[in-house]
Amino acid sequence: GQQLNQSPQSMFIQEGEDVSMNCTSSSIFNTWLWYKQDPGEGPVLLIALYKAGELTSNGRLTAQFGITRKDSFLNISASIPSDVGIYFCAGANINFGNEKLTFGTGTRLTIIP
Amino acid sequence: SQTIHQWPATLVQPVGSPLSLECTVEGTSNPNLYWYRQAAGRGLQLLFYSVGIGQISSEVPQNLSASRPQDRQFILSSKKLLLSDSGFYLCAWSTGHSEAFFGQGTRLTVV
């Protein structure tokens, strides 16, 4: 099935550093979502974006819905150890009660001690 | 509040054996339900989705099937497992006008 292009695939950073990842698609979406997955668990929703150009924050996390509706980015400021995990973007067209999410390939975040 | 339960958490099954994974949602009615599979180190692949009882759509041809016998119950099955069926299976729900919420997942190892 279709997948979004998410980059980078992996990141190795030191605690306290800022993180930036993005997601691009050949298709337009009216909704962008960002999830975090810890090992052996299901993804947990971090931020939902519903409007082109929207910039939304959730604590140290900030995400933006691209103007073209074909991309989104996620920033994490001042990273901490619990930020470790895999981050997934997902796009959807939530209009008619039958939306399906298209997921990115994920960004694995590792914090170097 | 809404909750989603998925079981078992881990499962080891021999090749050729049947499979039944169950997912139930509480606290909402008429949810959209989804089964995803995640191969090791990979993204999520949508396998099936359902918008109502008895309504199942398959996204990819495979050795698996899904059923929705009740409004908030979604079952993933196989008559004969293959080695390639190993993976992390995730159930998710949405209201149809919102983001999806995931269960804790089932780690299936076919040996």
PDB file of C-alpha atoms in Angstrom:
ATOM      1  CA  GLY A   1       0.000   0.000   0.000  1.00  0.00           C
ATOM      2  CA  GLN A   2       0.880   3.652  -0.239  1.00  0.00           C
ATOM      3  CA  GLN A   3       3.306   5.060   2.307  1.00  0.00           C
ATOM      4  CA  LEU A   4       4.480   8.528   3.033  1.00  0.00           C
ATOM      5  CA  ASN A   5       8.142   9.483   2.765  1.00  0.00           C
ATOM      6  CA  GLN A   6       9.379  10.264   6.230  1.00  0.00           C
ATOM      7  CA  SER A   7      12.857  11.530   7.020  1.00  0.00           C
ATOM      8  CA  PRO A   8      15.238  11.001   8.530  1.00  0.00           C
ATOM      9  CA  GLN A   9      14.896   7.259   9.045  1.00  0.00           C
ATOM     10  CA  SER A  10      16.891   7.472  12.248  1.00  0.00           C
ATOM     11  CA  MET A  11      18.415  10.093  14.478  1.00  0.00           C
ATOM     12  CA  PHE A  12      21.101   9.868  17.120  1.00  0.00           C
ATOM     13  CA  ILE A  13      21.170  12.916  19.350  1.00  0.00           C
ATOM     14  CA  GLN A  14      22.320  13.994  22.768  1.00  0.00           C
ATOM     15  CA  GLU A  15      19.922  14.810  25.542  1.00  0.00           C
ATOM     16  CA  GLY A  16      18.891  18.440  25.386  1.00  0.00           C
ATOM     17  CA  GLU A  17      19.180  18.755  21.637  1.00  0.00           C
ATOM     18  CA  ASP A  18      16.286  19.765  19.433  1.00  0.00           C
ATOM     19  CA  VAL A  19      14.859  17.298  16.913  1.00  0.00           C
ATOM     20  CA  SER A  20      13.215  17.887  13.571  1.00  0.00           C
ATOM     21  CA  MET A  21      11.602  15.341  11.251  1.00  0.00           C
ATOM     22  CA  ASN A  22       9.312  15.658   8.268  1.00  0.00           C
ATOM     23  CA  CYS A  23       6.922  13.795   6.094  1.00  0.00           C
ATOM     24  CA  THR A  24       6.043  14.291   2.429  1.00  0.00           C
ATOM     25  CA  SER A  25       3.381  12.830   0.196  1.00  0.00           C
ATOM     26  CA  SER A  26       2.466  12.818  -3.457  1.00  0.00           C
ATOM     27  CA  SER A  27      -1.185  13.031  -2.391  1.00  0.00           C
ATOM     28  CA  ILE A  28      -3.085  15.802  -0.651  1.00  0.00           C
ATOM     29  CA  PHE A  29      -4.415  15.143   2.822  1.00  0.00           C
ATOM     30  CA  ASN A  30      -6.801  17.192   4.923  1.00  0.00           C
ATOM     31  CA  THR A  31      -5.484  15.744   8.150  1.00  0.00           C
ATOM     32  CA  TRP A  32      -1.967  15.081   9.374  1.00  0.00           C
ATOM     33  CA  LEU A  33      -1.234  13.102  12.511  1.00  0.00           C
ATOM     34  CA  TRP A  34       1.932  12.388  14.440  1.00  0.00           C
ATOM     35  CA  TYR A  35       2.304   9.245  16.567  1.00  0.00           C
ATOM     36  CA  LYS A  36       5.025   7.896  18.851  1.00  0.00           C
ATOM     37  CA  GLN A  37       5.598   4.190  19.343  1.00  0.00           C
ATOM     38  CA  ASP A  38       7.528   2.711  22.231  1.00  0.00           C
ATOM     39  CA  PRO A  39       9.025  -0.783  21.797  1.00  0.00           C
ATOM     40  CA  GLY A  40       6.414  -3.512  21.900  1.00  0.00           C
ATOM     41  CA  GLU A  41       3.489  -1.128  22.202  1.00  0.00           C
ATOM     42  CA  GLY A  42       0.930   0.482  19.956  1.00  0.00           C
ATOM     43  CA  PRO A  43       1.436   3.993  18.564  1.00  0.00           C
ATOM     44  CA  VAL A  44       0.179   6.837  20.715  1.00  0.00           C
ATOM     45  CA  LEU A  45      -1.197   9.996  19.165  1.00  0.00           C
ATOM     46  CA  LEU A  46       0.914  13.092  19.820  1.00  0.00           C
ATOM     47  CA  ILE A  47      -0.540  15.842  17.658  1.00  0.00           C
ATOM     48  CA  ALA A  48      -3.380  16.143  15.144  1.00  0.00           C
ATOM     49  CA  LEU A  49      -3.472  18.837  12.436  1.00  0.00           C
ATOM     50  CA  TYR A  50      -6.614  19.643  10.494  1.00  0.00           C
ATOM     51  CA  LYS A  51      -5.897  22.801   8.536  1.00  0.00           C
ATOM     52  CA  ALA A  52      -3.266  23.735   5.977  1.00  0.00           C
ATOM     53  CA  GLY A  53      -0.704  26.036   7.555  1.00  0.00           C
ATOM     54  CA  GLU A  54      -1.765  25.075  11.076  1.00  0.00           C
ATOM     55  CA  LEU A  55       0.963  25.082  13.708  1.00  0.00           C
ATOM     56  CA  THR A  56       0.139  23.138  16.862  1.00  0.00           C
ATOM     57  CA  SER A  57       2.109  22.523  20.028  1.00  0.00           C
ATOM     58  CA  ASN A  58       1.872  19.835  22.696  1.00  0.00           C
ATOM     59  CA  GLY A  59       4.391  20.608  25.408  1.00  0.00           C
ATOM     60  CA  ARG A  60       7.851  20.386  23.850  1.00  0.00           C
ATOM     61  CA  LEU A  61       6.413  19.099  20.586  1.00  0.00           C
ATOM     62  CA  THR A  62       5.418  21.345  17.697  1.00  0.00           C
ATOM     63  CA  ALA A  63       3.963  20.184  14.413  1.00  0.00           C
ATOM     64  CA  GLN A  64       2.925  22.014  11.268  1.00  0.00           C
ATOM     65  CA  PHE A  65       0.546  21.171   8.442  1.00  0.00           C
ATOM     66  CA  GLY A  66       2.197  22.238   5.189  1.00  0.00           C
ATOM     67  CA  ILE A  67       0.515  24.837   3.009  1.00  0.00           C
ATOM     68  CA  THR A  68       0.505  22.496   0.025  1.00  0.00           C
ATOM     69  CA  ARG A  69      -1.237  19.840   2.195  1.00  0.00           C
ATOM     70  CA  LYS A  70       1.388  17.391   1.008  1.00  0.00           C
ATOM     71  CA  ASP A  71       3.786  17.670   3.913  1.00  0.00           C
ATOM     72  CA  SER A  72       4.133  18.064   7.643  1.00  0.00           C
ATOM     73  CA  PHE A  73       6.934  18.375  10.140  1.00  0.00           C
ATOM     74  CA  LEU A  74       7.430  17.617  13.804  1.00  0.00           C
ATOM     75  CA  ASN A  75       9.880  19.355  16.105  1.00  0.00           C
ATOM     76  CA  ILE A  76      10.875  18.255  19.585  1.00  0.00           C
ATOM     77  CA  SER A  77      12.675  20.806  21.697  1.00  0.00           C
ATOM     78  CA  ALA A  78      15.155  20.027  24.472  1.00  0.00           C
ATOM     79  CA  SER A  79      14.964  16.256  24.089  1.00  0.00           C
ATOM     80  CA  ILE A  80      14.808  14.022  27.159  1.00  0.00           C
ATOM     81  CA  PRO A  81      15.392  10.254  27.534  1.00  0.00           C
ATOM     82  CA  SER A  82      11.690   9.405  27.368  1.00  0.00           C
ATOM     83  CA  ASP A  83      11.544  10.873  23.857  1.00  0.00           C
ATOM     84  CA  VAL A  84      13.278   7.735  22.591  1.00  0.00           C
ATOM     85  CA  GLY A  85      11.082   5.722  20.257  1.00  0.00           C
ATOM     86  CA  ILE A  86       9.769   5.614  16.715  1.00  0.00           C
ATOM     87  CA  TYR A  87       7.800   8.570  15.408  1.00  0.00           C
ATOM     88  CA  PHE A  88       5.279   8.080  12.640  1.00  0.00           C
ATOM     89  CA  CYS A  89       3.454  10.615  10.556  1.00  0.00           C
ATOM     90  CA  ALA A  90       0.096   9.726   9.084  1.00  0.00           C
ATOM     91  CA  GLY A  91      -2.099  11.414   6.532  1.00  0.00           C
ATOM     92  CA  ALA A  92      -5.818  11.027   6.073  1.00  0.00           C
ATOM     93  CA  ASN A  93      -8.825  12.571   4.404  1.00  0.00           C
ATOM     94  CA  ILE A  94     -11.282  12.632   7.251  1.00  0.00           C
ATOM     95  CA  ASN A  95     -14.462  13.741   5.627  1.00  0.00           C
ATOM     96  CA  PHE A  96     -16.966  11.037   5.035  1.00  0.00           C
ATOM     97  CA  GLY A  97     -16.664   8.734   8.012  1.00  0.00           C
ATOM     98  CA  ASN A  98     -14.520   6.217   6.235  1.00  0.00           C
ATOM     99  CA  GLU A  99     -11.045   7.582   6.521  1.00  0.00           C
ATOM    100  CA  LYS A 100      -7.971   5.423   6.314  1.00  0.00           C
ATOM    101  CA  LEU A 101      -4.633   6.519   7.596  1.00  0.00           C
ATOM    102  CA  THR A 102      -1.583   6.338   5.380  1.00  0.00           C
ATOM    103  CA  PHE A 103       1.530   6.011   7.516  1.00  0.00           C
ATOM    104  CA  GLY A 104       5.053   7.197   7.048  1.00  0.00           C
ATOM    105  CA  THR A 105       7.956   4.797   7.331  1.00  0.00           C
ATOM    106  CA  GLY A 106       8.921   6.122  10.740  1.00  0.00           C
ATOM    107  CA  THR A 107      11.821   7.995  12.323  1.00  0.00           C
ATOM    108  CA  ARG A 108      13.713   6.132  15.044  1.00  0.00           C
ATOM    109  CA  LEU A 109      15.010   8.515  17.692  1.00  0.00           C
ATOM    110  CA  THR A 110      17.910   7.432  19.881  1.00  0.00           C
ATOM    111  CA  ILE A 111      19.437   9.562  22.608  1.00  0.00           C
ATOM    112  CA  ILE A 112      23.143   9.109  23.137  1.00  0.00           C
ATOM    113  CA  PRO A 113      24.187   9.277  26.790  1.00  0.00           C
TER     114      PRO A 113
ATOM    115  CA  SER B   1     -13.641   7.337  28.141  1.00  0.00           C
ATOM    116  CA  GLN B   2     -12.915   5.065  25.238  1.00  0.00           C
ATOM    117  CA  THR B   3     -10.578   2.115  25.571  1.00  0.00           C
ATOM    118  CA  ILE B   4      -9.352  -0.545  23.190  1.00  0.00           C
ATOM    119  CA  HIS B   5      -8.315  -4.022  24.250  1.00  0.00           C
ATOM    120  CA  GLN B   6      -6.290  -6.385  22.161  1.00  0.00           C
ATOM    121  CA  TRP B   7      -5.179  -9.893  23.045  1.00  0.00           C
ATOM    122  CA  PRO B   8      -3.093 -11.875  23.378  1.00  0.00           C
ATOM    123  CA  ALA B   9      -0.031  -9.661  23.773  1.00  0.00           C
ATOM    124  CA  THR B  10       2.303 -12.315  22.422  1.00  0.00           C
ATOM    125  CA  LEU B  11       1.717 -15.511  20.521  1.00  0.00           C
ATOM    126  CA  VAL B  12       3.956 -18.228  19.134  1.00  0.00           C
ATOM    127  CA  GLN B  13       2.267 -20.516  16.641  1.00  0.00           C
ATOM    128  CA  PRO B  14       3.527 -23.302  14.375  1.00  0.00           C
ATOM    129  CA  VAL B  15       3.283 -23.030  10.619  1.00  0.00           C
ATOM    130  CA  GLY B  16      -0.051 -24.354   9.391  1.00  0.00           C
ATOM    131  CA  SER B  17      -1.900 -23.689  12.620  1.00  0.00           C
ATOM    132  CA  PRO B  18      -4.972 -21.429  12.808  1.00  0.00           C
ATOM    133  CA  LEU B  19      -4.990 -17.915  14.224  1.00  0.00           C
ATOM    134  CA  SER B  20      -7.514 -15.808  16.024  1.00  0.00           C
ATOM    135  CA  LEU B  21      -6.688 -12.357  17.394  1.00  0.00           C
ATOM    136  CA  GLU B  22      -9.391 -10.356  19.090  1.00  0.00           C
ATOM    137  CA  CYS B  23      -9.912  -6.647  19.552  1.00  0.00           C
ATOM    138  CA  THR B  24     -12.694  -4.924  21.448  1.00  0.00           C
ATOM    139  CA  VAL B  25     -13.486  -1.267  21.953  1.00  0.00           C
ATOM    140  CA  GLU B  26     -15.343   0.210  24.892  1.00  0.00           C
ATOM    141  CA  GLY B  27     -16.910   3.595  25.458  1.00  0.00           C
ATOM    142  CA  THR B  28     -18.016   4.321  21.905  1.00  0.00           C
ATOM    143  CA  SER B  29     -20.521   2.992  19.405  1.00  0.00           C
ATOM    144  CA  ASN B  30     -20.246   2.248  15.699  1.00  0.00           C
ATOM    145  CA  PRO B  31     -16.505   2.871  15.518  1.00  0.00           C
ATOM    146  CA  ASN B  32     -14.423   2.332  12.413  1.00  0.00           C
ATOM    147  CA  LEU B  33     -12.100  -0.572  13.178  1.00  0.00           C
ATOM    148  CA  TYR B  34      -8.749  -1.391  11.636  1.00  0.00           C
ATOM    149  CA  TRP B  35      -6.137  -4.153  11.624  1.00  0.00           C
ATOM    150  CA  TYR B  36      -2.562  -3.147  10.853  1.00  0.00           C
ATOM    151  CA  ARG B  37       0.581  -5.233  10.602  1.00  0.00           C
ATOM    152  CA  GLN B  38       4.034  -3.939  11.374  1.00  0.00           C
ATOM    153  CA  ALA B  39       7.073  -5.905  10.252  1.00  0.00           C
ATOM    154  CA  ALA B  40      10.191  -5.514  12.381  1.00  0.00           C
ATOM    155  CA  GLY B  41      11.635  -2.017  11.991  1.00  0.00           C
ATOM    156  CA  ARG B  42       9.027  -1.066   9.428  1.00  0.00           C
ATOM    157  CA  GLY B  43       5.979   1.135   9.152  1.00  0.00           C
ATOM    158  CA  LEU B  44       2.353   0.164   9.550  1.00  0.00           C
ATOM    159  CA  GLN B  45       0.518  -1.637   6.782  1.00  0.00           C
ATOM    160  CA  LEU B  46      -3.277  -1.527   6.773  1.00  0.00           C
ATOM    161  CA  LEU B  47      -4.714  -5.022   6.403  1.00  0.00           C
ATOM    162  CA  PHE B  48      -8.449  -4.615   6.978  1.00  0.00           C
ATOM    163  CA  TYR B  49     -10.916  -1.951   7.950  1.00  0.00           C
ATOM    164  CA  SER B  50     -14.565  -2.066   8.912  1.00  0.00           C
ATOM    165  CA  VAL B  51     -17.194   0.641   9.073  1.00  0.00           C
ATOM    166  CA  GLY B  52     -19.899  -1.569  10.574  1.00  0.00           C
ATOM    167  CA  ILE B  53     -20.985  -5.051  11.632  1.00  0.00           C
ATOM    168  CA  GLY B  54     -20.243  -7.580   8.919  1.00  0.00           C
ATOM    169  CA  GLN B  55     -18.600  -4.948   6.695  1.00  0.00           C
ATOM    170  CA  ILE B  56     -14.979  -5.753   5.983  1.00  0.00           C
ATOM    171  CA  SER B  57     -12.665  -4.242   3.412  1.00  0.00           C
ATOM    172  CA  SER B  58      -9.349  -5.854   2.609  1.00  0.00           C
ATOM    173  CA  GLU B  59      -6.425  -3.703   1.636  1.00  0.00           C
ATOM    174  CA  VAL B  60      -3.920  -6.292   0.534  1.00  0.00           C
ATOM    175  CA  PRO B  61      -4.197  -9.878  -0.685  1.00  0.00           C
ATOM    176  CA  GLN B  62      -3.001 -12.203   2.026  1.00  0.00           C
ATOM    177  CA  ASN B  63      -3.409 -15.301   4.071  1.00  0.00           C
ATOM    178  CA  LEU B  64      -5.528 -13.538   6.675  1.00  0.00           C
ATOM    179  CA  SER B  65      -9.191 -12.668   7.070  1.00  0.00           C
ATOM    180  CA  ALA B  66     -11.150 -10.383   9.367  1.00  0.00           C
ATOM    181  CA  SER B  67     -14.628 -10.451  10.832  1.00  0.00           C
ATOM    182  CA  ARG B  68     -16.772  -8.061  12.825  1.00  0.00           C
ATOM    183  CA  PRO B  69     -19.463 -10.098  14.569  1.00  0.00           C
ATOM    184  CA  GLN B  70     -20.424  -7.284  16.944  1.00  0.00           C
ATOM    185  CA  ASP B  71     -20.284  -3.510  16.781  1.00  0.00           C
ATOM    186  CA  ARG B  72     -17.191  -3.189  18.939  1.00  0.00           C
ATOM    187  CA  GLN B  73     -15.455  -6.476  18.208  1.00  0.00           C
ATOM    188  CA  PHE B  74     -12.960  -7.068  15.439  1.00  0.00           C
ATOM    189  CA  ILE B  75     -11.277 -10.419  14.853  1.00  0.00           C
ATOM    190  CA  LEU B  76      -8.264 -11.275  12.734  1.00  0.00           C
ATOM    191  CA  SER B  77      -8.028 -14.891  11.621  1.00  0.00           C
ATOM    192  CA  SER B  78      -6.126 -17.355   9.548  1.00  0.00           C
ATOM    193  CA  LYS B  79      -6.857 -20.990   8.745  1.00  0.00           C
ATOM    194  CA  LYS B  80      -3.197 -21.875   8.191  1.00  0.00           C
ATOM    195  CA  LEU B  81      -0.386 -19.609   9.261  1.00  0.00           C
ATOM    196  CA  LEU B  82       2.673 -19.003   7.123  1.00  0.00           C
ATOM    197  CA  LEU B  83       6.120 -17.980   8.315  1.00  0.00           C
ATOM    198  CA  SER B  84       5.602 -14.660   6.565  1.00  0.00           C
ATOM    199  CA  ASP B  85       2.611 -13.936   8.817  1.00  0.00           C
ATOM    200  CA  SER B  86       4.971 -13.172  11.699  1.00  0.00           C
ATOM    201  CA  GLY B  87       4.824  -9.582  12.833  1.00  0.00           C
ATOM    202  CA  PHE B  88       3.297  -7.081  15.187  1.00  0.00           C
ATOM    203  CA  TYR B  89      -0.450  -6.786  14.718  1.00  0.00           C
ATOM    204  CA  LEU B  90      -2.240  -3.654  15.798  1.00  0.00           C
ATOM    205  CA  CYS B  91      -5.932  -2.988  16.131  1.00  0.00           C
ATOM    206  CA  ALA B  92      -7.179   0.589  15.970  1.00  0.00           C
ATOM    207  CA  TRP B  93     -10.452   2.467  16.138  1.00  0.00           C
ATOM    208  CA  SER B  94     -11.744   5.833  15.077  1.00  0.00           C
ATOM    209  CA  THR B  95     -15.079   7.591  15.065  1.00  0.00           C
ATOM    210  CA  GLY B  96     -14.835   8.211  11.364  1.00  0.00           C
ATOM    211  CA  HIS B  97     -14.307  11.898  11.821  1.00  0.00           C
ATOM    212  CA  SER B  98     -11.194  11.803  13.964  1.00  0.00           C
ATOM    213  CA  GLU B  99      -7.792  10.342  14.377  1.00  0.00           C
ATOM    214  CA  ALA B 100      -7.258   6.642  15.041  1.00  0.00           C
ATOM    215  CA  PHE B 101      -6.349   5.172  18.427  1.00  0.00           C
ATOM    216  CA  PHE B 102      -4.348   1.990  18.723  1.00  0.00           C
ATOM    217  CA  GLY B 103      -4.366  -1.055  20.950  1.00  0.00           C
ATOM    218  CA  GLN B 104      -1.259  -2.401  22.610  1.00  0.00           C
ATOM    219  CA  GLY B 105      -0.536  -4.836  19.811  1.00  0.00           C
ATOM    220  CA  THR B 106       0.028  -8.595  19.470  1.00  0.00           C
ATOM    221  CA  ARG B 107       3.473  -9.930  18.696  1.00  0.00           C
ATOM    222  CA  LEU B 108       2.956 -13.032  16.521  1.00  0.00           C
ATOM    223  CA  THR B 109       5.827 -15.370  15.828  1.00  0.00           C
ATOM    224  CA  VAL B 110       5.204 -18.222  13.426  1.00  0.00           C
ATOM    225  CA  VAL B 111       7.720 -21.017  13.851  1.00  0.00           C
TER     226      VAL B 111
END
